[in-house]
XYZ file of C-alpha atoms in Angstrom:
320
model
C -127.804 -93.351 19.789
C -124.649 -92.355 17.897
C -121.133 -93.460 17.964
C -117.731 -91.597 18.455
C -115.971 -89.972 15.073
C -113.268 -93.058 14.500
C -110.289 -91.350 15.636
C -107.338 -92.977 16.265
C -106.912 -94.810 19.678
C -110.468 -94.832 20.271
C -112.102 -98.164 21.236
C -115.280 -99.909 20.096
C -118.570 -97.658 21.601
C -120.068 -100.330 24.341
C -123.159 -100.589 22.289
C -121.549 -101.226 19.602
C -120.146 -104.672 21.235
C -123.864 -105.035 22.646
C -125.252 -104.982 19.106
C -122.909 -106.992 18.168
C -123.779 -109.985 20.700
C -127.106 -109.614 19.414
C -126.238 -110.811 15.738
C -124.782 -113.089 17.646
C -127.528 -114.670 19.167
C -129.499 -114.405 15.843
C -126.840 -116.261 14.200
C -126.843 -118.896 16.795
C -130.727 -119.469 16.983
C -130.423 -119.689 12.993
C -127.911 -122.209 13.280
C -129.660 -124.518 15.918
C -132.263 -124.702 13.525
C -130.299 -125.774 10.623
C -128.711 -128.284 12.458
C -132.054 -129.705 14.034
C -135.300 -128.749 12.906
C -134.273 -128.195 9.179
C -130.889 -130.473 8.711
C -133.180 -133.177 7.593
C -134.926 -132.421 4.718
C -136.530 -135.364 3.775
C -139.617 -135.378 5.655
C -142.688 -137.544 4.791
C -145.229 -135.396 2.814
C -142.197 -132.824 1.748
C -141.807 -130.925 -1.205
C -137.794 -132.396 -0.786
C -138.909 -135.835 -0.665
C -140.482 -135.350 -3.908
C -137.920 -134.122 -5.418
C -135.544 -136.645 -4.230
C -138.164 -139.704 -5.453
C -137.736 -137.412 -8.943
C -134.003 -137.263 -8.871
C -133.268 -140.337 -11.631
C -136.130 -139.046 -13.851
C -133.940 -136.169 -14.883
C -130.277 -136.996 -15.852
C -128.216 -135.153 -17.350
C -124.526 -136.247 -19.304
C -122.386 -135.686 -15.868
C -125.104 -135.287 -13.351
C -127.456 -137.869 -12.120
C -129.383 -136.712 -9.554
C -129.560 -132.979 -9.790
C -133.272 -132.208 -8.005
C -130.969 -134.822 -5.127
C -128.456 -131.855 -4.896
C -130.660 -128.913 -5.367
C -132.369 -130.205 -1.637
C -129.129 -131.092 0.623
C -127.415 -128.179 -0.444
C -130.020 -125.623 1.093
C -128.246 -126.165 4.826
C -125.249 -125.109 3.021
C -127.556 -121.925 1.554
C -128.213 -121.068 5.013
C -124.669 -121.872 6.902
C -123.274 -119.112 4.311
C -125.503 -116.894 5.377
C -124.436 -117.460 8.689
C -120.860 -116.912 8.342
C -121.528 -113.648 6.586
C -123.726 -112.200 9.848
C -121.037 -113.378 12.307
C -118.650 -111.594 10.048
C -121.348 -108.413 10.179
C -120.408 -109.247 14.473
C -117.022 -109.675 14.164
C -116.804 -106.303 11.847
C -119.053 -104.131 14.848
C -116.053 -105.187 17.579
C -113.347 -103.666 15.354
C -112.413 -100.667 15.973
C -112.248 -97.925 12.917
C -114.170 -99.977 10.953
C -117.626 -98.424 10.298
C -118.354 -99.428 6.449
C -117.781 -102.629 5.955
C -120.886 -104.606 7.588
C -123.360 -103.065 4.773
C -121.117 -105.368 1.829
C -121.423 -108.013 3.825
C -125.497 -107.948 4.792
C -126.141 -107.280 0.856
C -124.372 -110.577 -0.132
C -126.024 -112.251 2.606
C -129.660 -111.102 1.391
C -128.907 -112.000 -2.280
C -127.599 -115.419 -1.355
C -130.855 -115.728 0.428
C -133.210 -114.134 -2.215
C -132.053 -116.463 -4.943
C -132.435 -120.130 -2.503
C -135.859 -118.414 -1.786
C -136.511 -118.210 -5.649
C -135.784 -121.370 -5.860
C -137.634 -123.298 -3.230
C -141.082 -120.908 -3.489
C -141.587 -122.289 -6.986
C -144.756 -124.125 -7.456
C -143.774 -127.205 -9.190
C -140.657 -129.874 -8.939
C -140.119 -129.110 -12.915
C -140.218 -125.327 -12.197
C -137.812 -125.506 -9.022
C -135.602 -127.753 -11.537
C -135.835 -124.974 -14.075
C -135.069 -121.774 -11.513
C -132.191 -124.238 -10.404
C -130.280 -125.024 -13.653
C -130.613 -121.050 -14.600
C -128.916 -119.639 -11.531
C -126.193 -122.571 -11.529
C -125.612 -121.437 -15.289
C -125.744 -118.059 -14.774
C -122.906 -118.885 -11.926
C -120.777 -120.868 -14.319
C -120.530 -118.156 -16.860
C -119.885 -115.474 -14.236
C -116.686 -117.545 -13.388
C -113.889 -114.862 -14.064
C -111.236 -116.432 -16.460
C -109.813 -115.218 -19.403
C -111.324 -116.530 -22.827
C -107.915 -117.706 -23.993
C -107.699 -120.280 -21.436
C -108.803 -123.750 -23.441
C -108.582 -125.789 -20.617
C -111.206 -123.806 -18.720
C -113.455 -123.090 -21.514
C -114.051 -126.862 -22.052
C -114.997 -127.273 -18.457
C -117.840 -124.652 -19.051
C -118.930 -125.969 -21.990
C -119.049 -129.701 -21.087
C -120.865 -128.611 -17.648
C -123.545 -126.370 -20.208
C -124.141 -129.152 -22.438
C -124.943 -131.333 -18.887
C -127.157 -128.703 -17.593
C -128.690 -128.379 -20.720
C -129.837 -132.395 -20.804
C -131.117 -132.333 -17.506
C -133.234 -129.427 -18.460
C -134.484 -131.707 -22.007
C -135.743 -134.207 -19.569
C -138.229 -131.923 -18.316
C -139.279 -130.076 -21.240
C -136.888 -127.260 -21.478
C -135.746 -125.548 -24.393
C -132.382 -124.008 -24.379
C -132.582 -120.089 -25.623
C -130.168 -117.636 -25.660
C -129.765 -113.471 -25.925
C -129.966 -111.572 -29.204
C -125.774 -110.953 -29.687
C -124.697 -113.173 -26.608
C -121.408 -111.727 -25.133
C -119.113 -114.699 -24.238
C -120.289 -114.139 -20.652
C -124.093 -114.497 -21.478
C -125.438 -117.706 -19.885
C -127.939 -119.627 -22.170
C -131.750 -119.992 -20.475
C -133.585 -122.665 -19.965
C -137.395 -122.117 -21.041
C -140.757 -123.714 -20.802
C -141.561 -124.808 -24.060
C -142.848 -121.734 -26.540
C -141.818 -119.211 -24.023
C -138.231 -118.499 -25.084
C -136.838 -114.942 -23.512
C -140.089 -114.213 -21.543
C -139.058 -116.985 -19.001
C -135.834 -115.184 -18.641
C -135.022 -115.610 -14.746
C -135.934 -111.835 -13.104
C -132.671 -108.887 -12.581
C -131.533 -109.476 -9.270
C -133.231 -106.095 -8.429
C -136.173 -107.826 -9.206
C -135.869 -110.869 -7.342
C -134.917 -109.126 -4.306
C -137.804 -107.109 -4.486
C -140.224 -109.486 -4.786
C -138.402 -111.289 -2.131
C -138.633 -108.412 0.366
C -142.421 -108.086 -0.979
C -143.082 -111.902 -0.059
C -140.597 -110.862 3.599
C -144.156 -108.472 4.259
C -142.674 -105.120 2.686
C -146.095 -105.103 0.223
C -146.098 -101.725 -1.211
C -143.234 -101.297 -3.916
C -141.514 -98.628 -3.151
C -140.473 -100.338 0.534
C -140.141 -103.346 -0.882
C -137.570 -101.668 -3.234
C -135.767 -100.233 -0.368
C -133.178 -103.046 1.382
C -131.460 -103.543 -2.004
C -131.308 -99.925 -3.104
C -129.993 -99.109 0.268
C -127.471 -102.148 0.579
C -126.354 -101.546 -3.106
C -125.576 -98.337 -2.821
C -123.419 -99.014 0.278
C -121.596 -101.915 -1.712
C -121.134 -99.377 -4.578
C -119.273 -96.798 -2.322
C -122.358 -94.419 -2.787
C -121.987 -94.361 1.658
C -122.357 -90.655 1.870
C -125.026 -90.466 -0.815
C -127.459 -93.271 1.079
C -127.140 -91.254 4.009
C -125.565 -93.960 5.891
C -122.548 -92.099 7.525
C -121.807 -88.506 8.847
C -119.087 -86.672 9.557
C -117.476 -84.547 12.197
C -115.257 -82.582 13.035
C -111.783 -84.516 14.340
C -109.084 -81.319 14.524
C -108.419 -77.789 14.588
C -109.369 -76.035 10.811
C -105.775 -75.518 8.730
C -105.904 -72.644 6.062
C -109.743 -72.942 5.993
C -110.157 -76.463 5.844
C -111.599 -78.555 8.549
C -110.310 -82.147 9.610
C -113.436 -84.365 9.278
C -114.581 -87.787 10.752
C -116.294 -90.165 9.578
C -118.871 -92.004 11.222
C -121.955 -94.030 11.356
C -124.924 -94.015 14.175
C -125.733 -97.082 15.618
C -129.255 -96.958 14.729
C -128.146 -96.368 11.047
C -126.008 -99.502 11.118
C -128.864 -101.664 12.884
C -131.812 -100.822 10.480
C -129.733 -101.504 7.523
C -127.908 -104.536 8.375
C -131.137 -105.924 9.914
C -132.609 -106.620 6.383
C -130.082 -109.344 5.854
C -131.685 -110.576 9.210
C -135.085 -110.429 7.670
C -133.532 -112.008 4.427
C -132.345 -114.706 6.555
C -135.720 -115.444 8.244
C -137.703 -115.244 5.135
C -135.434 -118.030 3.385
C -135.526 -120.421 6.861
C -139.346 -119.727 6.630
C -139.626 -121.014 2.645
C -137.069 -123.835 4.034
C -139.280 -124.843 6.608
C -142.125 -125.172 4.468
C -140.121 -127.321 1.511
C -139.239 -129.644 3.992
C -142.675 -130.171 5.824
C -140.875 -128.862 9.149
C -143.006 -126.218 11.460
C -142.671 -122.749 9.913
C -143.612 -121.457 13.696
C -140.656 -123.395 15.657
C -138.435 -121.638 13.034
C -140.334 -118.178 13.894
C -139.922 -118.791 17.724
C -136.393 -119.718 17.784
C -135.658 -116.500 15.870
C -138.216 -114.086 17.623
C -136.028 -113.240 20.684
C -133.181 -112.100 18.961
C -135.106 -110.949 15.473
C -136.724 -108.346 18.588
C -133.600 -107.299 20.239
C -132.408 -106.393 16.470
C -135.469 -104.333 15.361
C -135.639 -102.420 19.330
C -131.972 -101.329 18.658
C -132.449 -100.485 14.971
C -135.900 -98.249 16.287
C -133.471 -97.151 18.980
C -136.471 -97.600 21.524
C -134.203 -99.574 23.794
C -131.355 -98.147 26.023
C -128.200 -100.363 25.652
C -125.923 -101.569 28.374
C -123.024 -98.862 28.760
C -120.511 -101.523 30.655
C -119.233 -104.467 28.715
C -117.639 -107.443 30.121
């Protein structure tokens, strides 16, 4: 099923606004479950209970209780995920927008990759250790100029923090051959130095996707190629839109539409759906909570999504 060149005047296709009430309802059933099944983390037997018992064992010279923060913050993980779908919803009601949900569902499935990375580890010291790299690598990506003192001292007194709380569980700090300015140090298992670099982001969302059920590489490879090279402007290129033509051909040259197909927009944006279920999965099971009341409340929707992304379903032509 395709949708209408964007020409001026012309409204939203009607299933268009159906697809969008079906993020909808995906984004609702994901937020029921963070604010029931998986808003307390601290279950008896839990992976996040253990870490909280853990939390005094590894201070740091600002932070007290950082394996404390790295388990409440994961509702947060998965209400920003949240916000970025309903955005993906809001963006598939507006009309001459057709580009802008693939940005959106790329951030979404990084934000979830890297929780994921985090939480799938197979230790408290290694979830500790994924967890100080990333917030590093975030504090150095902060964008300010090098000149500014004032800002410079916060990142420095908030490394040399990180960098105790690592200490207390056996981490070594090691850093790049030629670090540029921006170059986070890494936190190591003892004796490993740059081989326990954390993976590319390519990487992690590939294994991610691998661990989502996409086994053989080259699919598994596929969501992030495809969503990058949306967020890169490389639209065309991915095959993601098409054009048309929108007006009468003036000395040779033809006026020319852009647009996208529905089932174009569906199968791409779904992965950050995917993404999203994957990391409430790997949630479920740090907090002891049932991986399959996660999978039901999803299914409905998570269905509705892949039918209209297979385009196997017809969609309802008259909106409310």
């Amino acid at each position: 099923m395709t949708s209408p060149p964007p020409l001026a005047g012309r409204l939203t296709p009607p299933e268009f606004e159906y697809f969008a009430d079906v993020v909808v309802r995906f984004v609702d059933a994901a937020e029921s479950l963070l604010k029931s099944e998986l808003a307390h983390p601290f279950n008896i037997g839990s992976e996040a209970m253990r870490d909280r018992a853990a939390s005094d064992d590894h201070p740091g010279t600002r932070s007290k209780q950082t394996l404390l923060t790295l388990a409440t913050q994961q509702g947060a993980v998965g209400l920003e995920q949240c916000d970025l779908l309903r955005g993906i919803a809001a963006i598939l009601r507006t009309d001459l927008v057709t580009l802008a949900p693939f940005p959106l569902a790329r951030t979404s499935a990084v934000i979830a990759a890297k929780a994921w990375y985090v939480l799938t580890a197979g230790s408290k010291e290694e979830r500790l250790r994924r967890f100080l790299n990333e917030e590093l690598a975030a504090l150095y990506g902060l964008p300010f100029p090098s000149d500014d003192e004032a800002a410079v001292t916060k990142r420095n007194d908030r490394t040399v923090d990180y960098l105790a709380v690592g200490a207390t569980a056996g981490l070594e700090a090691v850093h790049r051959k030629k670090p540029k300015p921006w170059d986070a140090p890494i936190l190591a298992r003892a004796g490993q130095g740059l081989d326990d670099a954390p993976p590319s982001e390519t990487q992690l969302v590939k294994d991610f996707y691998r661990a989502a059920g996409l086994q053989e590489d080259e699919l598994a490879g596929l969501p992030y190629s495809l969503l990058s090279a949306a967020t890169h402007g490389r639209f065309r290129q991915a095959g993601l839109v098409s054009y048309a033509s929108a007006g009468p051909s003036v000395g040779g040259v033809s006026t020319a539409a852009m647009h996208v197909t529905l089932g174009v927009t569906a199968q791409t944006t779904m992965y950050a759906a995917v993404a999203m279920r994957t990391y409430l999965c790997a949630l479920a099971r740090y907090t002891a909570a049932s991986e399959t009341v996660v999978l039901g409340h999803l299914q409905g929707a998570t269905a509705e999504w892949s039918a209209i992304a297979q385009q196997v379903t017809e969609q309802p032509q008259d909106v409310e």
